[in-house]
Amino acid sequence: MSARILDGVPLADAIRAEVGAEVQRHRAGGRAPGLAVVIVGENPASQVYVRAKGKACEEAGMHSETVRLPEAVTEAELLATVERLNRDPRIDGFLVQLPLPKHINGERVLNAVDPAKDVDGFHPVNVGKLSIGDPTALKPATPFGVQQMLIRSGIETRGANAVILGRSNIVGKPMASLLIQQGEGGDATVTICHSKSRDLPGICRTADILIVAIGRPEFVTADMVRPGATVIDVGINRVDDPSQPKGYRIVGDVAYGPVSEVAGAITPVPGGVGRMTIAMLLQNTLQAFEQAGGR
Ligand code: NDP
């Protein structure tokens, strides 16, 4: 059997078009929503993400700002930037791109972001709101994107056994919070695994929906997947490949070829979950704008 491919490109394009239409409506009524991204230092992967976020924002008709700070910026200077953006009336949402340099306390910075503008959904207020099912929560973009993929691909989560590999604050834990809520894209029975879990292959084989976010190239093999299961691969890993012009290729946390012979549906890497993340960031910016009353 060959799995159905869950292509993130048309799904993300559809969300971006929906957001774009709403942005046009708001723009005609006064002002477009605005997103700012703060980037510290020269991390090449972060530079790529930040450029992509700015471009997507402009394509959706939003106001976009990128604040570039040097690697040597002090924590106090970064906190002052956060405060400025908290007060800036043109900015409805912003994020501080991770990772931050070692001399900066990332938790202090994330906690300084106004929860109403926290479009990454990492502030404890939004984490708490998500946990209690408050619809005004701004939800972390990657798991929110996975949930939208499941909904829009017609994959039933209600009553399903969902197994999540990885318990990070940005993917695994909020993914679990989303899937256990009542309602569309929720009502699943959720198991979270991590590096201390016993019998990982056995737990994975109980999954109707297996979501993998561990950062280990091609870790999940075909024997870990129940025939017909849906496999969502969040991983993005660079592996050396001299046959490629850049000397590397991007693979997920799932061995795509063999697993797609067993799974019922699978996301590709690239072109799967990664495409959804930016679309959901735009969606969050629109939500933040609307919740603030479009002021
Ligand atoms: P983290 O490194 O923060 O967390 C990894 C998690 O995986 C941890 O909970 C860790 O367990 C667990 N883990 C690691 N190795 C194993 C193992 N051998 N067996 C079981 N569990 C294991 O990663 P992130 O959540 O930030 O990212 C995960 C992946 O998703 C990465 O490849 C990242 O690049 C990608 N990613 C993709 C995004 C997208 O837009 N598509 C966005 C964000 C991330 P423990 O807690 O015990 O250490």
XYZ file of C-alpha atoms and ligand atoms in Angstrom:
343
model
C 0.000 0.000 0.000
C 1.234 3.508 -0.708
C 0.183 6.297 1.626
C -1.846 9.331 0.650
C 0.483 12.325 0.672
C -0.667 15.213 2.855
C 0.702 18.092 0.800
C 1.181 21.221 2.917
C 1.490 23.545 -0.074
C -2.168 23.819 -1.187
C -3.379 23.733 2.425
C -1.063 26.561 3.460
C -1.916 28.534 0.299
C -5.622 28.233 1.110
C -5.096 29.577 4.652
C -2.896 32.394 3.393
C -5.570 33.339 0.840
C -8.262 33.334 3.545
C -6.113 35.535 5.789
C -5.279 37.789 2.817
C -8.992 38.345 2.083
C -9.633 39.346 5.713
C -6.605 41.652 5.679
C -7.973 43.401 2.573
C -11.292 43.902 4.335
C -9.574 45.440 7.376
C -7.294 47.534 5.189
C -10.324 48.958 3.368
C -11.902 49.714 6.759
C -8.905 51.563 8.136
C -5.685 49.721 8.807
C -3.977 46.415 7.953
C -2.760 44.115 10.737
C 0.984 44.367 11.432
C 3.561 41.692 12.310
C 7.110 42.296 13.526
C 9.900 39.752 13.817
C 12.936 40.385 16.013
C 16.101 38.551 15.039
C 19.306 38.553 17.053
C 22.589 37.593 15.393
C 23.362 35.852 12.116
C 22.118 32.250 12.570
C 21.665 31.196 8.893
C 18.551 29.043 9.478
C 16.924 31.881 11.462
C 17.741 34.338 8.661
C 15.933 32.070 6.166
C 12.853 31.727 8.420
C 12.697 35.438 9.141
C 12.909 36.357 5.449
C 10.153 33.858 4.659
C 7.948 35.301 7.420
C 8.401 38.872 6.169
C 7.642 37.869 2.575
C 4.508 35.910 3.539
C 3.319 38.864 5.589
C 3.676 41.279 2.709
C 1.983 38.854 0.301
C -0.986 38.723 2.668
C -1.153 42.536 2.580
C -0.042 42.963 6.206
C 2.266 45.592 7.583
C 5.629 43.899 8.198
C 8.702 44.901 10.194
C 11.946 43.073 10.830
C 14.078 44.280 13.730
C 17.679 43.083 13.346
C 19.885 43.211 16.439
C 23.561 42.249 16.668
C 24.691 39.029 18.353
C 26.288 41.152 21.114
C 23.042 42.955 22.021
C 22.471 43.073 25.777
C 19.403 41.558 27.408
C 18.355 45.039 28.539
C 18.482 46.332 24.946
C 16.460 43.375 23.689
C 13.891 43.879 26.476
C 13.652 47.558 25.487
C 12.869 46.471 21.893
C 10.162 44.134 23.202
C 8.673 46.997 25.250
C 8.691 49.290 22.218
C 6.837 46.681 20.143
C 4.387 46.053 23.010
C 3.432 49.744 22.770
C 3.612 50.186 18.962
C 0.021 50.673 17.701
C 0.904 49.488 14.151
C 2.148 46.142 15.458
C -0.576 43.641 16.410
C 1.731 40.683 16.839
C 5.431 40.013 17.074
C 7.881 37.288 17.903
C 11.476 37.017 18.947
C 13.115 34.421 16.711
C 14.733 31.542 18.622
C 17.403 30.473 19.395
C 18.794 33.481 21.279
C 22.485 33.922 22.137
C 23.587 32.198 25.356
C 24.084 35.442 27.307
C 20.370 36.259 27.026
C 17.746 34.691 29.289
C 15.179 33.555 26.705
C 12.475 32.927 29.284
C 12.702 36.503 30.588
C 12.417 37.829 27.031
C 9.418 35.640 26.080
C 7.684 36.575 29.354
C 8.104 40.274 28.552
C 6.034 40.000 25.354
C 2.488 41.352 25.759
C 0.346 38.145 25.706
C -2.129 39.945 23.420
C 0.661 40.327 20.816
C 2.345 36.973 21.428
C 1.763 35.417 17.983
C 4.180 32.552 18.744
C 1.888 31.515 21.610
C 4.838 30.910 23.960
C 3.876 33.321 26.782
C 2.615 31.505 29.915
C -0.734 33.308 29.615
C -1.324 31.810 26.171
C 0.006 28.405 27.259
C -2.510 28.465 30.123
C -5.377 29.641 27.916
C -4.654 26.868 25.422
C -4.579 24.338 28.229
C -8.030 25.351 29.527
C -9.506 25.640 26.034
C -9.948 29.431 26.024
C -10.677 30.364 22.384
C -8.768 33.662 22.713
C -5.474 31.732 23.169
C -2.832 32.505 20.570
C -1.670 28.997 19.647
C 1.898 27.974 18.734
C 2.015 28.006 14.939
C 3.522 24.582 14.245
C 1.094 22.410 16.244
C -1.783 24.693 15.213
C -0.727 24.027 11.597
C -0.659 20.270 12.199
C -4.181 20.424 13.630
C -5.391 22.390 10.591
C -3.750 19.835 8.274
C -5.650 17.038 10.008
C -8.958 18.928 9.880
C -8.606 20.092 6.288
C -7.454 16.641 5.107
C -10.523 15.012 6.657
C -8.547 12.959 9.190
C -10.760 12.206 12.166
C -9.172 13.023 15.516
C -12.277 12.314 17.596
C -11.706 9.117 19.565
C -8.416 8.488 17.725
C -5.270 7.313 19.498
C -2.786 10.111 18.872
C 0.845 9.478 19.816
C 3.205 12.465 19.924
C 6.966 11.877 19.877
C 8.661 14.843 21.560
C 7.633 16.988 24.545
C 9.082 20.407 23.702
C 7.232 23.563 24.732
C 7.014 24.679 21.107
C 5.712 21.491 19.463
C 5.010 18.376 21.563
C 3.237 19.832 24.608
C 1.012 22.352 22.760
C 0.213 19.631 20.187
C -1.132 17.507 23.027
C -3.109 20.465 24.432
C -4.777 20.995 21.047
C -5.647 17.343 20.439
C -7.266 16.781 23.856
C -9.589 19.789 23.648
C -13.238 19.164 22.907
C -14.407 19.837 19.372
C -13.147 19.823 15.807
C -9.527 18.675 15.531
C -9.633 17.507 19.157
C -11.272 14.784 21.259
C -8.280 12.477 20.713
C -6.754 10.102 23.262
C -3.237 11.453 23.544
C 0.058 9.831 24.534
C 3.261 11.894 24.678
C 6.665 10.172 24.400
C 10.193 11.442 25.001
C 13.725 10.193 25.383
C 12.942 8.370 28.651
C 9.873 6.532 27.337
C 10.018 2.757 27.455
C 9.095 0.642 24.391
C 8.754 3.538 21.984
C 8.105 1.286 18.952
C 5.299 -0.477 20.814
C 3.644 2.810 21.837
C 4.000 4.188 18.299
C 2.239 1.124 16.906
C -0.860 1.983 18.975
C -1.229 5.269 17.075
C -3.995 6.034 14.617
C -2.232 9.398 14.296
C 1.531 9.526 14.910
C 3.060 13.004 15.207
C 6.850 13.095 15.295
C 8.861 16.107 16.525
C 12.188 14.939 17.949
C 14.880 16.323 15.634
C 16.388 12.902 14.797
C 16.777 12.250 11.047
C 14.591 9.357 9.807
C 14.173 7.981 13.345
C 10.711 6.495 12.830
C 10.903 3.345 10.754
C 8.179 1.277 9.072
C 8.036 -1.298 11.897
C 6.978 1.489 14.316
C 3.860 2.361 12.306
C 0.511 0.611 12.383
C -0.716 -0.156 8.842
C -3.063 2.605 7.692
C -2.001 5.139 10.366
C -1.616 8.849 9.647
C 2.009 9.986 10.101
C 2.781 13.679 10.604
C 6.482 14.504 10.362
C 7.387 17.817 12.008
C 11.149 17.238 11.877
C 13.482 19.349 9.759
C 17.040 17.985 9.697
C 20.020 18.663 7.462
C 21.967 15.535 6.487
C 25.197 15.526 4.483
C 24.707 14.541 0.862
C 27.624 15.198 -1.494
C 25.365 14.472 -4.501
C 23.368 17.658 -3.756
C 24.558 21.068 -5.006
C 24.566 22.435 -1.426
C 26.223 19.296 -0.017
C 23.209 18.443 2.142
C 19.532 17.582 1.929
C 16.605 18.131 4.266
C 14.925 15.101 5.811
C 12.291 14.683 8.475
C 12.199 12.574 11.636
C 10.458 9.788 9.678
C 12.012 7.404 7.136
C 9.652 8.644 4.439
C 10.091 5.948 1.758
C 9.578 2.808 3.862
C 6.983 4.400 6.168
C 4.873 5.578 3.227
C 4.532 1.900 2.238
C 2.797 1.178 5.553
C 1.016 4.411 6.560
C -2.407 5.438 5.297
C -1.385 9.103 5.014
C 1.935 10.902 5.470
C 3.373 14.417 5.298
C 6.452 15.003 3.129
C 9.553 16.923 4.265
C 9.976 19.527 2.915
C 6.544 20.631 1.747
C 4.483 19.319 4.664
C 4.155 20.795 8.148
C 6.812 23.458 7.521
C 4.560 25.156 4.970
C 1.739 25.362 7.494
C 3.778 27.088 10.208
C 4.061 30.450 8.470
C 0.428 30.349 7.352
C -0.640 29.915 10.984
C 1.611 32.775 12.085
C -0.336 35.036 9.704
C -3.594 33.614 11.041
C -2.425 34.392 14.598
C -1.547 37.971 13.641
C -5.024 38.426 12.208
C -6.531 36.935 15.399
C -4.450 39.270 17.589
C -5.555 42.260 15.480
C -9.224 41.301 15.693
C -9.091 40.534 19.433
C -7.559 43.959 20.034
C -10.565 45.424 18.260
C -8.587 46.378 15.151
C -7.416 49.482 16.960
P 13.493 19.800 20.925
O 14.917 19.413 20.737
O 13.144 20.986 21.747
O 12.712 18.555 21.569
C 12.916 17.261 21.097
C 12.053 16.302 21.868
O 12.261 15.001 21.318
C 12.383 16.216 23.340
O 11.204 16.116 24.098
C 13.193 14.924 23.461
O 13.015 14.220 24.653
C 12.580 14.094 22.344
N 13.546 13.117 21.832
C 14.787 13.347 21.345
N 15.383 12.185 20.995
C 14.493 11.214 21.272
C 14.522 9.803 21.125
N 15.581 9.166 20.631
N 13.430 9.110 21.513
C 12.346 9.745 22.025
N 12.251 11.086 22.166
C 13.317 11.795 21.794
O 12.889 19.872 19.461
P 11.661 20.734 18.845
O 10.368 20.273 19.403
O 12.001 22.160 18.886
O 11.778 20.269 17.323
C 11.625 18.930 16.922
C 11.836 18.842 15.430
O 10.843 19.602 14.767
C 13.183 19.399 14.935
O 13.620 18.611 13.823
C 12.845 20.798 14.478
O 13.727 21.257 13.464
C 11.471 20.569 13.937
N 10.623 21.773 13.929
C 9.925 22.044 12.790
C 9.084 23.123 12.714
C 8.305 23.329 11.468
O 7.887 24.420 11.193
N 8.052 22.288 10.677
C 8.943 24.066 13.820
C 9.635 23.647 15.030
C 10.455 22.553 15.050
P 13.515 14.804 26.104
O 12.514 15.870 26.447
O 13.421 13.608 26.989
O 14.899 15.330 25.875
